[in-house]
Amino acid sequence: MRALCWMGVNELSVETVDDPGLVNPHDVIVKVRLTTTCGSDLHFLGGYLPGMREGDVIGHEFMGEIVETGPEVTSVQVGDRVVVPSFIGCGKCPYCADGLHAACDTTNPNAAMQQPLLGYPTGGIYGYTHPFGGYQGSHAEYIRVPFGDVNCFRIPEGIGDEQALFLSDAVPTGYMGADFCDISPGDTVAVWGAGAVGLMAAASAKIMGAERVIVIDRFRDRLDRAATKVGTETVDYTEVDSVYETLRESTGGRGPDACIDAVGMEGHGTGVMQAYDKVKQALRMESDRATSLREAILSCGKGGVVSVLGIYGVTDKFPMAVLTNKSLTLRTAQQHGQRYMPALFEHVLGNRLDPSWLMTHDLPLTEAVRGYEMFENKEDDCLRAVFRP
Amino acid sequence: MVDFGRVVQNANRVVDSAGKAVNDAGHTVGGFVRRAVDRPVDARKPQTVTVAAPRAQVMQFWRDPENLSKVFGDHVRVETVEANRLRWTWDTAGRSTIWDTRVDVTSEGLAFVGEDDADTPGPRVVLAVSDAPRGGTGMTLRAEVPAPDLVTGAWTFTALYRARALMQTGEIPTLQGSPSARESEGDA
Ligand SMILES: [Zn+2]
Ligand SMILES: [Zn+2]
């Protein structure tokens, strides 16, 4: 089959690789219909996240059709149109039982690679470095999904492929970030980053009852989407002296009730901290440029929640004293999509949420290299490039 | 509050040492993440995981050589040579290492003890089982085998991880047959 492979730092190529087959009794093979780029792919593409090997098939957000099931799969069948969360759950361990599927104790074949760093390894994820499992990614014609009963969600009638695709990762990640904020009616929520995840966090915060949602970014087209598609206020951080002061002054001097960081270590910013981070990152001494995280912590009102969705490596200059003295709660996770899928189907069916507009570019898989180039450089206002294998 | 003066100073210092740092790439590439991932853990240090299975089932699981071959990795075979006698065969880089052990049931669990070292503190793989907090059975494994370069802490941790997966779900996570599979993976 054809698949998009990582061939080295900043080097992708569409290659012919072996088709996946059933290996374990709970496996399912999905014929991929749609698969999309994700900002977190840029971390290993740029070499900031180690653990890729030449020939790895990348991609972790996808939907498709089941074409084969293992002998012990019972709840889904061949022909089902399904969406699959990017982290793989087993459904049996205590973490899956608690709805923390990304922390699954079972699904990471390379758990021992992660243990020295994390102490307790995460579950596996498709197409996202070997410490995270080493599984084949979704930018391919077919993909093996372990524990099909737990990870394949049959898409209800009335939800289109393009809507379902983003329920794989971008939507549940944003939704979880808003869920972390314990939003009460009347709350103000600030969101750093108007990429797909940030926009979905903003939309989710509105669904959960936030009165004001303020989105911070520097790209005009993205801020426009936040305003027109989600109905948020916006701050272009290149046009204000200080995001913190802008937020403070627009919230009666109290600050937002919750702040969501949907940027992560590839973030851009302005000012001295940013220069410091960038130098360190260039030297691979620290993998992060944590501008947005520091700003979220500084901006958040007393007693508030800082919800971190952006992916960081190792961050220094962490403003611990600000968290402590303002009684802030820091919440973060990789996404537990399985936990939120039934609610997300309801929101889409109820017309409260339509993520299909995140797809700005619709390309055949053969043009995936170009798709990543456009996505990374935000060419042609690319928000998400979607590939059809 | 952030001390910007000191940050600028630090940033300058970082820039000054740039050349040195680049030359010293072996130590800086990937930073802390890579160093932590690369550091092998000593297999003699105990590793513990909890499995949702009763103690008797856990003991039975580890006495089955077929299970031992599955959980200990793709480069080692474990076979019964006679009752309570196992043969461990490592096939690495065209070289075979054979280790014969007794299987002792001990007060703490099981011990696979080298035949030649039965009565001395020599090479052995030791499994201790215990009642885990909040239920389940704690499995603690440590290993000292005749050729120490054959195993690291990753070997014992992987064996425990796989054993738990097999007992709880009936399967072991694998990359077998995957286009991203590599020979050294999912293995100790
Ligand atoms: Zn993603
Ligand atoms: Zn699990």
Coordinates of C-alpha atoms and ligand atoms in Angstrom, one line a residue:
Chain A
M1 CA 0.0 0.0 0.0
R2 CA 1.0 3.7 -0.3
A3 CA 1.9 5.5 2.9
L4 CA 3.5 8.8 4.1
C5 CA 6.8 7.9 5.7
W6 CA 9.2 9.9 7.9
M7 CA 12.6 9.5 6.2
G8 CA 14.6 11.9 8.4
V9 CA 14.4 15.3 10.1
N10 CA 12.2 17.5 7.8
E11 CA 12.1 14.8 5.2
L12 CA 8.8 13.0 4.3
S13 CA 8.0 10.8 1.4
V14 CA 5.1 8.7 0.0
E15 CA 6.4 5.2 -0.1
T16 CA 5.1 1.7 -0.8
V17 CA 5.0 -0.4 2.4
D18 CA 3.5 -3.7 3.4
D19 CA -0.2 -3.9 4.1
P20 CA -1.0 -4.4 7.8
G21 CA -2.7 -7.6 8.8
L22 CA -4.5 -8.9 11.9
V23 CA -2.0 -9.9 14.6
N24 CA -3.8 -10.0 17.9
P25 CA -7.3 -11.4 18.5
H26 CA -8.9 -8.1 19.2
D27 CA -7.4 -6.3 16.2
V28 CA -9.3 -4.6 13.5
I29 CA -8.1 -3.4 10.1
V30 CA -9.5 -0.1 8.9
K31 CA -9.4 1.2 5.4
V32 CA -8.6 4.8 5.9
R33 CA -10.9 7.3 4.2
L34 CA -9.7 10.5 5.7
T35 CA -6.5 11.3 7.7
T36 CA -5.2 14.7 8.8
T37 CA -2.1 16.6 9.7
C38 CA -1.6 17.7 13.3
G39 CA 0.5 20.3 14.9
S40 CA 2.1 17.8 17.2
D41 CA 3.6 16.0 14.2
L42 CA 5.8 19.1 13.7
H43 CA 7.6 18.2 16.9
F44 CA 9.2 15.1 15.5
L45 CA 9.3 16.4 11.9
G46 CA 11.6 19.2 13.1
G47 CA 13.7 16.8 15.3
Y48 CA 12.6 18.3 18.6
L49 CA 11.0 15.0 19.7
P50 CA 13.3 12.0 19.5
G51 CA 12.4 8.4 18.6
M52 CA 11.5 8.4 14.9
R53 CA 13.1 5.9 12.6
E54 CA 13.5 6.0 8.8
G55 CA 10.5 4.5 7.2
D56 CA 8.0 5.1 9.9
V57 CA 4.5 5.8 8.7
I58 CA 3.1 8.9 10.4
G59 CA -0.4 10.3 11.1
H60 CA -2.7 9.7 14.1
E61 CA -6.1 11.4 13.3
F62 CA -8.3 9.4 11.0
M63 CA -11.6 7.8 10.2
G64 CA -12.5 5.0 7.8
E65 CA -14.2 1.7 7.2
I66 CA -13.6 -1.7 8.9
V67 CA -12.5 -4.3 6.4
E68 CA -11.3 -7.1 8.7
T69 CA -11.9 -8.1 12.3
G70 CA -10.0 -10.4 14.7
P71 CA -11.8 -13.5 16.1
E72 CA -12.5 -11.8 19.5
V73 CA -13.9 -8.5 18.2
T74 CA -17.6 -8.4 19.1
S75 CA -19.0 -4.9 19.0
V76 CA -18.0 -3.7 15.6
Q77 CA -18.0 -5.4 12.2
V78 CA -16.8 -5.3 8.6
G79 CA -18.4 -2.5 6.8
D80 CA -18.8 -0.2 9.8
R81 CA -17.9 3.4 9.2
V82 CA -15.8 4.3 12.3
V83 CA -13.7 7.1 13.9
V84 CA -10.7 6.1 16.0
P85 CA -9.1 8.2 18.8
S86 CA -5.4 8.7 18.4
F87 CA -4.4 7.1 21.7
I88 CA -5.0 3.4 22.0
G89 CA -6.9 2.0 24.9
C90 CA -7.2 -1.6 26.1
G91 CA -10.5 -1.1 27.9
K92 CA -9.4 -3.4 30.7
C93 CA -6.7 -1.7 32.8
P94 CA -7.6 0.7 35.7
Y95 CA -6.8 3.8 33.6
C96 CA -9.1 2.8 30.8
A97 CA -11.7 2.0 33.3
D98 CA -11.4 5.6 34.7
G99 CA -11.6 7.1 31.2
L100 CA -7.9 7.9 31.1
H101 CA -7.3 6.0 27.9
A102 CA -4.2 7.9 26.9
A103 CA -2.6 6.6 30.2
C104 CA -3.5 2.9 29.3
D105 CA -1.2 0.4 30.9
T106 CA -1.4 -2.2 28.1
T107 CA -1.0 -0.8 24.6
N108 CA 2.5 0.5 24.4
P109 CA 4.9 -2.2 22.9
N110 CA 7.8 0.1 23.7
A111 CA 6.8 1.0 27.2
A112 CA 10.3 0.3 28.5
M113 CA 11.6 3.1 26.3
Q114 CA 9.4 5.6 28.1
Q115 CA 9.7 4.3 31.6
P116 CA 13.1 5.9 32.4
L117 CA 11.6 9.3 31.5
L118 CA 8.1 9.2 32.8
G119 CA 8.3 6.6 35.4
Y120 CA 5.0 5.1 34.3
P121 CA 4.5 4.8 30.5
T122 CA 1.6 6.1 28.4
G123 CA -0.6 4.1 26.1
G124 CA 0.4 3.7 22.5
I125 CA -0.4 6.1 19.7
Y126 CA -0.4 5.7 16.0
G127 CA 2.5 7.1 14.0
Y128 CA 4.0 9.1 16.8
T129 CA 7.6 8.0 17.7
H130 CA 8.8 4.7 19.1
P131 CA 8.7 5.6 22.8
F132 CA 5.0 6.3 22.1
G133 CA 4.5 2.8 20.8
G134 CA 6.0 2.7 17.3
Y135 CA 2.7 1.8 15.7
Q136 CA 2.1 2.4 12.0
G137 CA 0.4 5.8 11.4
S138 CA -2.8 6.6 9.6
H139 CA -1.4 8.4 6.5
A140 CA -1.8 5.1 4.6
E141 CA -4.4 3.1 2.8
Y142 CA -4.9 0.7 5.7
I143 CA -4.2 0.7 9.4
R144 CA -4.3 -2.0 12.2
V145 CA -6.3 -0.8 15.2
P146 CA -5.7 -2.9 18.4
F147 CA -8.7 -3.6 20.7
G148 CA -11.2 -2.7 18.0
D149 CA -14.1 -2.9 20.4
V150 CA -12.6 -0.2 22.6
N151 CA -11.1 2.1 19.9
C152 CA -13.5 2.0 16.9
F153 CA -16.6 4.2 17.3
R154 CA -19.3 3.6 14.8
I155 CA -20.3 6.9 13.3
P156 CA -24.0 7.7 13.6
E157 CA -26.1 8.5 10.5
G158 CA -26.2 12.2 10.0
I159 CA -22.5 12.8 10.8
G160 CA -20.4 13.2 7.7
D161 CA -16.9 11.8 7.1
E162 CA -15.4 15.3 7.3
Q163 CA -17.0 16.0 10.7
A164 CA -16.2 12.5 12.1
L165 CA -12.5 12.8 11.1
F166 CA -11.8 15.6 13.6
L167 CA -13.5 13.6 16.4
S168 CA -10.4 11.4 16.3
D169 CA -8.2 14.0 18.0
A170 CA -8.6 17.7 17.5
V171 CA -12.1 17.9 18.9
P172 CA -11.7 15.6 21.9
T173 CA -8.4 17.3 22.8
G174 CA -10.1 20.7 22.8
Y175 CA -13.2 19.5 24.5
M176 CA -11.1 17.8 27.2
G177 CA -9.2 21.1 27.7
A178 CA -12.5 23.0 28.2
D179 CA -13.8 20.2 30.5
F180 CA -10.7 20.6 32.7
C181 CA -11.8 24.3 33.3
D182 CA -14.9 23.4 35.3
I183 CA -16.7 26.1 33.5
S184 CA -19.7 27.8 35.3
P185 CA -22.1 30.1 33.4
G186 CA -20.7 33.6 33.2
D187 CA -17.0 32.4 33.1
T188 CA -14.4 34.0 30.9
V189 CA -12.0 31.5 29.3
A190 CA -8.9 32.6 27.4
V191 CA -7.4 30.2 24.8
W192 CA -3.8 30.5 23.5
G193 CA -3.5 29.2 19.9
A194 CA -6.1 29.3 17.2
G195 CA -5.1 26.1 15.5
A196 CA -7.6 23.3 15.2
V197 CA -7.3 22.2 18.9
G198 CA -7.5 25.8 20.2
L199 CA -10.5 26.5 18.1
M200 CA -12.2 23.4 19.3
A201 CA -11.4 24.2 22.9
A202 CA -13.0 27.6 22.4
A203 CA -16.1 26.1 20.8
S204 CA -16.3 23.5 23.6
A205 CA -16.0 26.3 26.3
K206 CA -19.0 28.0 24.7
I207 CA -21.0 24.7 24.7
M208 CA -20.1 24.3 28.4
G209 CA -21.5 27.7 29.2
A210 CA -18.6 30.2 29.1
E211 CA -20.0 33.7 28.7
R212 CA -16.8 35.1 27.1
V213 CA -14.1 33.2 25.2
I214 CA -11.0 35.1 24.1
V215 CA -8.6 33.5 21.6
I216 CA -5.0 34.7 21.3
D217 CA -2.9 34.1 18.2
R218 CA -1.0 36.1 15.6
F219 CA -2.5 34.8 12.3
R220 CA -5.3 37.0 11.0
D221 CA -7.1 34.2 9.2
R222 CA -7.1 32.0 12.3
L223 CA -8.4 34.8 14.5
D224 CA -11.1 35.5 11.9
R225 CA -12.2 31.9 12.1
A226 CA -12.4 32.1 15.9
A227 CA -14.6 35.2 15.6
T228 CA -16.8 34.1 12.7
K229 CA -17.0 30.3 13.2
V230 CA -16.9 30.1 17.0
G231 CA -18.0 33.5 18.0
T232 CA -15.1 34.4 20.3
E233 CA -13.3 37.6 21.0
T234 CA -9.7 37.7 19.7
V235 CA -6.4 39.2 20.7
D236 CA -3.6 39.5 18.1
Y237 CA -0.6 39.3 20.4
T238 CA 1.7 41.1 17.9
E239 CA -0.6 44.1 18.1
V240 CA -0.7 44.5 21.9
D241 CA 2.1 45.4 24.3
S242 CA 1.2 42.7 26.7
V243 CA -1.3 39.9 26.4
Y244 CA -1.4 39.6 30.2
E245 CA -2.3 43.3 30.6
T246 CA -4.8 43.2 27.8
L247 CA -6.6 40.3 29.4
R248 CA -6.4 41.8 32.9
E249 CA -7.9 45.1 31.7
S250 CA -10.7 43.4 29.7
T251 CA -11.8 41.3 32.7
G252 CA -12.3 44.0 35.3
G253 CA -8.8 43.5 36.6
R254 CA -9.5 40.0 37.7
G255 CA -8.2 37.9 34.8
P256 CA -9.9 35.0 33.0
D257 CA -11.4 32.3 35.2
A258 CA -9.5 29.7 33.1
C259 CA -6.7 29.7 30.6
I260 CA -6.2 27.0 28.0
D261 CA -2.8 26.6 26.4
A262 CA -3.3 25.0 22.9
V263 CA 0.1 26.0 21.6
G264 CA 2.9 23.8 23.0
M265 CA 6.6 23.9 22.4
E266 CA 6.6 25.1 18.8
G267 CA 5.0 28.3 20.0
H268 CA 6.1 31.7 18.8
G269 CA 6.0 34.8 20.9
T270 CA 7.7 38.1 21.4
G271 CA 10.1 39.4 24.1
V272 CA 13.1 38.3 26.0
M273 CA 11.8 35.0 27.4
Q274 CA 11.1 34.0 23.8
A275 CA 14.7 34.8 22.7
Y276 CA 16.0 32.9 25.6
D277 CA 13.9 29.8 24.8
K278 CA 14.7 30.0 21.1
V279 CA 18.4 30.0 21.7
K280 CA 18.2 27.0 24.0
Q281 CA 15.9 25.2 21.6
A282 CA 18.2 25.8 18.7
L283 CA 21.0 24.2 20.7
R284 CA 18.8 21.3 21.7
M285 CA 19.5 22.1 25.3
E286 CA 15.9 22.6 26.1
S287 CA 13.2 21.4 23.7
D288 CA 10.7 24.0 24.5
R289 CA 9.7 27.6 23.8
A290 CA 7.1 27.8 26.6
T291 CA 6.0 31.4 26.0
S292 CA 2.3 30.7 25.9
L293 CA 2.3 28.5 29.0
R294 CA 4.1 31.2 31.0
E295 CA 1.7 33.8 29.7
A296 CA -1.4 31.6 30.5
I297 CA -0.1 31.1 34.1
L298 CA 0.6 34.8 34.5
S299 CA -2.8 35.9 33.0
C300 CA -5.0 33.5 34.8
G301 CA -7.2 35.0 37.6
K302 CA -6.8 33.8 41.2
G303 CA -8.3 30.5 42.0
G304 CA -8.5 29.7 38.3
V305 CA -7.5 26.7 36.2
V306 CA -4.7 26.5 33.7
S307 CA -5.5 23.8 31.2
V308 CA -2.5 22.7 29.1
L309 CA -3.1 20.9 25.8
G310 CA 0.0 22.0 24.0
I311 CA 2.8 19.4 24.0
Y312 CA 5.9 20.3 25.8
G313 CA 9.2 18.4 26.3
V314 CA 11.2 19.7 29.2
T315 CA 10.5 23.3 30.3
D316 CA 12.7 25.3 32.6
K317 CA 12.0 28.8 34.0
F318 CA 8.7 27.4 35.1
P319 CA 6.8 30.1 37.1
M320 CA 5.9 27.8 40.0
A321 CA 5.5 30.7 42.5
V322 CA 2.8 32.3 40.3
L323 CA 0.8 29.1 40.4
T324 CA 1.1 28.8 44.2
N325 CA 0.5 32.4 45.1
K326 CA -2.6 32.7 42.9
S327 CA -4.1 29.3 44.0
L328 CA -4.1 28.1 40.5
T329 CA -4.9 24.5 39.4
L330 CA -2.9 23.1 36.6
R331 CA -4.6 20.4 34.6
T332 CA -3.2 18.5 31.6
A333 CA -3.4 15.3 29.7
Q334 CA -2.9 13.6 26.4
Q335 CA -6.4 13.2 24.9
H336 CA -8.8 10.6 26.3
G337 CA -11.0 10.5 23.2
Q338 CA -12.8 7.3 24.0
R339 CA -14.2 9.0 27.1
Y340 CA -15.8 11.9 25.2
M341 CA -16.9 10.3 21.9
P342 CA -20.6 9.7 22.9
A343 CA -21.0 13.3 24.0
L344 CA -19.2 14.6 20.9
F345 CA -21.5 12.6 18.6
E346 CA -24.5 14.2 20.4
H347 CA -23.1 17.7 20.0
V348 CA -22.5 17.2 16.3
L349 CA -25.9 15.7 15.8
G350 CA -27.5 18.5 17.8
N351 CA -25.7 21.1 15.5
R352 CA -23.9 22.6 18.5
L353 CA -20.5 21.6 17.0
D354 CA -19.4 21.3 13.4
P355 CA -15.6 20.7 13.1
S356 CA -15.7 20.0 9.3
W357 CA -14.5 23.6 8.5
L358 CA -11.2 22.8 10.1
M359 CA -10.4 21.1 6.8
T360 CA -9.0 23.9 4.7
H361 CA -7.2 21.6 2.2
D362 CA -8.4 18.4 0.7
L363 CA -5.7 16.4 -1.0
P364 CA -5.0 12.9 -2.2
L365 CA -2.4 11.0 -0.1
T366 CA 0.0 11.2 -3.0
E367 CA 0.3 15.0 -2.3
A368 CA 0.8 14.5 1.4
V369 CA 4.4 15.9 1.4
R370 CA 3.1 19.1 -0.1
G371 CA 0.2 19.1 2.3
Y372 CA 2.6 19.0 5.3
E373 CA 4.6 21.8 3.7
M374 CA 1.5 24.0 3.4
F375 CA 0.4 23.1 6.9
E376 CA 3.8 23.8 8.5
N377 CA 4.2 27.1 6.7
K378 CA 0.5 28.0 7.0
E379 CA 0.5 28.6 3.3
D380 CA -2.8 29.6 1.8
D381 CA -4.2 30.0 5.3
C382 CA -3.9 26.2 5.8
L383 CA -5.4 25.2 9.1
R384 CA -5.6 21.4 8.5
A385 CA -4.6 19.5 5.4
V386 CA -6.7 16.3 5.0
F387 CA -5.5 13.4 2.9
R388 CA -7.6 10.8 1.0
P389 CA -5.6 7.6 0.6
Chain B
M1 CA 8.1 37.5 39.1
V2 CA 10.4 36.9 36.2
D3 CA 13.8 38.4 36.6
F4 CA 14.4 39.7 33.1
G5 CA 17.8 41.0 33.7
R6 CA 19.1 37.6 34.7
V7 CA 17.3 36.0 31.8
V8 CA 19.1 38.3 29.4
Q9 CA 22.4 37.4 31.1
N10 CA 21.7 33.8 30.9
A11 CA 20.7 34.0 27.2
N12 CA 24.0 35.7 26.5
R13 CA 25.9 33.1 28.3
V14 CA 24.1 30.4 26.2
V15 CA 25.0 32.2 23.0
D16 CA 28.6 32.4 24.1
S17 CA 28.9 28.8 24.7
A18 CA 27.1 27.9 21.4
G19 CA 30.2 26.7 19.6
K20 CA 31.2 24.5 22.4
A21 CA 27.7 23.1 22.8
V22 CA 27.5 22.3 19.1
N23 CA 30.8 20.5 19.2
D24 CA 29.6 18.6 22.1
A25 CA 26.5 17.5 20.3
G26 CA 26.7 14.0 21.7
H27 CA 25.7 15.4 25.0
T28 CA 23.2 18.0 23.9
V29 CA 21.2 16.5 21.0
G30 CA 17.7 15.9 22.2
G31 CA 18.6 17.2 25.6
F32 CA 17.3 15.5 28.7
V33 CA 14.7 13.5 26.9
R34 CA 17.2 11.6 24.9
R35 CA 19.6 11.1 27.7
A36 CA 16.9 9.7 30.0
V37 CA 15.6 7.3 27.3
D38 CA 19.1 6.0 26.5
R39 CA 20.2 5.3 30.0
P40 CA 19.8 1.6 30.6
V41 CA 18.4 0.5 33.9
D42 CA 20.2 -2.2 35.8
A43 CA 18.3 -5.5 35.6
R44 CA 19.3 -6.3 39.2
K45 CA 17.2 -3.4 40.4
P46 CA 13.7 -4.6 41.1
Q47 CA 10.8 -3.6 38.8
T48 CA 7.2 -3.9 40.0
V49 CA 3.8 -3.8 38.3
T50 CA 0.4 -4.7 39.6
V51 CA -1.9 -7.1 37.7
A52 CA -5.6 -7.5 38.3
A53 CA -5.4 -11.2 38.9
P54 CA -5.3 -13.4 42.1
R55 CA -1.9 -14.5 43.4
A56 CA -2.5 -18.2 42.6
Q57 CA -3.1 -17.4 38.9
V58 CA -0.1 -15.2 38.8
M59 CA 2.1 -17.9 40.2
Q60 CA 0.7 -20.4 37.7
F61 CA 1.3 -18.0 34.9
W62 CA 5.0 -17.6 35.6
R63 CA 5.6 -21.3 35.9
D64 CA 4.4 -21.9 32.3
P65 CA 7.5 -21.9 30.0
E66 CA 5.3 -20.9 27.1
N67 CA 4.3 -17.7 28.9
L68 CA 7.9 -17.1 29.9
S69 CA 9.0 -17.3 26.2
K70 CA 6.2 -14.8 25.3
V71 CA 7.0 -12.3 28.0
F72 CA 10.8 -12.4 28.1
G73 CA 11.2 -11.3 24.6
D74 CA 11.9 -12.3 21.0
H75 CA 15.5 -13.2 21.5
V76 CA 15.1 -15.7 24.3
R77 CA 13.4 -19.1 24.3
V78 CA 12.4 -20.8 27.5
E79 CA 11.8 -24.6 27.4
T80 CA 11.2 -27.3 30.0
V81 CA 14.0 -29.9 30.0
E82 CA 12.6 -31.9 32.9
A83 CA 10.2 -31.3 35.8
N84 CA 11.2 -28.0 37.4
R85 CA 14.2 -27.6 35.1
L86 CA 14.1 -24.9 32.4
R87 CA 16.6 -24.1 29.6
W88 CA 16.9 -20.4 28.6
T89 CA 18.4 -19.8 25.1
W90 CA 19.4 -16.4 23.9
D91 CA 20.0 -16.0 20.2
T92 CA 21.8 -12.8 19.6
A93 CA 24.1 -11.7 16.8
G94 CA 24.6 -15.3 15.6
R95 CA 25.6 -16.4 19.1
S96 CA 23.6 -18.7 21.4
T97 CA 23.9 -18.5 25.2
I98 CA 22.3 -21.3 27.1
W99 CA 21.4 -21.1 30.8
D100 CA 19.8 -24.0 32.7
T101 CA 17.8 -23.2 35.8
R102 CA 15.9 -24.8 38.5
V103 CA 12.4 -23.4 39.4
D104 CA 12.2 -22.8 43.1
V105 CA 9.0 -21.9 44.8
T106 CA 10.0 -19.5 47.6
S107 CA 8.3 -17.7 50.4
E108 CA 8.1 -14.6 48.3
G109 CA 7.3 -16.2 44.9
L110 CA 9.5 -17.9 42.3
A111 CA 13.2 -18.1 41.7
F112 CA 14.8 -19.3 38.5
V113 CA 18.2 -20.3 39.8
G114 CA 21.2 -21.3 37.7
E115 CA 22.0 -25.0 38.1
D116 CA 25.7 -24.3 38.7
D117 CA 24.9 -21.7 41.4
A118 CA 22.1 -23.4 43.3
D119 CA 23.6 -22.9 46.7
T120 CA 25.5 -19.7 46.2
P121 CA 24.2 -16.1 45.5
G122 CA 24.8 -16.3 41.8
P123 CA 22.8 -15.6 38.6
R124 CA 19.0 -15.9 39.1
V125 CA 15.7 -14.4 38.0
V126 CA 13.5 -13.7 41.0
L127 CA 9.8 -13.0 41.0
A128 CA 8.2 -11.8 44.2
V129 CA 4.4 -11.6 44.4
S130 CA 2.5 -9.5 46.9
D131 CA -1.0 -8.2 47.6
A132 CA -1.1 -4.8 45.9
P133 CA -2.6 -1.7 47.5
R134 CA -6.2 -1.3 46.2
G135 CA -6.3 -4.9 45.0
G136 CA -4.6 -7.1 42.5
T137 CA -1.2 -8.8 42.8
G138 CA 2.1 -6.9 42.8
M139 CA 4.7 -8.6 40.7
T140 CA 8.3 -7.7 41.4
L141 CA 11.1 -9.0 39.1
R142 CA 14.8 -8.7 39.2
A143 CA 17.4 -10.5 37.1
E144 CA 21.0 -11.5 37.2
V145 CA 21.9 -13.8 34.3
P146 CA 25.2 -15.4 33.4
A147 CA 25.9 -12.9 30.6
P148 CA 24.9 -9.5 32.1
D149 CA 25.1 -7.8 28.7
L150 CA 22.0 -9.8 27.6
V151 CA 19.6 -8.0 29.8
T152 CA 18.9 -4.6 31.3
G153 CA 16.1 -3.2 33.4
A154 CA 14.1 -2.8 30.2
W155 CA 14.1 -6.6 29.9
T156 CA 12.5 -7.1 33.3
F157 CA 10.1 -4.2 32.9
T158 CA 9.0 -5.4 29.5
A159 CA 8.4 -8.9 30.8
L160 CA 6.2 -7.6 33.6
Y161 CA 4.4 -5.2 31.2
R162 CA 3.7 -8.1 28.8
A163 CA 2.7 -10.5 31.5
R164 CA 0.1 -8.0 32.9
A165 CA -1.2 -7.3 29.4
L166 CA -1.5 -11.1 28.6
M167 CA -3.3 -11.8 31.9
Q168 CA -5.6 -8.8 31.8
T169 CA -6.5 -8.7 28.1
G170 CA -5.4 -12.0 26.6
E171 CA -2.8 -10.4 24.3
I172 CA 0.5 -8.7 24.2
P173 CA 1.0 -5.4 22.4
T174 CA 3.1 -5.9 19.4
L175 CA 4.4 -4.3 16.2
Q176 CA 4.7 -7.6 14.4
G177 CA 3.9 -7.3 10.8
S178 CA 3.7 -3.5 11.0
P179 CA 5.5 -1.4 8.3
S180 CA 7.0 0.5 11.2
A181 CA 8.3 -2.6 13.0
R182 CA 12.0 -2.8 13.6
E183 CA 14.0 -5.8 14.7
S184 CA 15.0 -4.3 18.0
E185 CA 11.5 -3.4 19.0
G186 CA 8.9 -4.5 21.4
D187 CA 11.8 -6.6 22.7
A188 CA 14.2 -6.3 25.5
Ligands
ZN1 ZN -3.1 15.2 16.8
ZN2 ZN -6.0 0.3 29.2

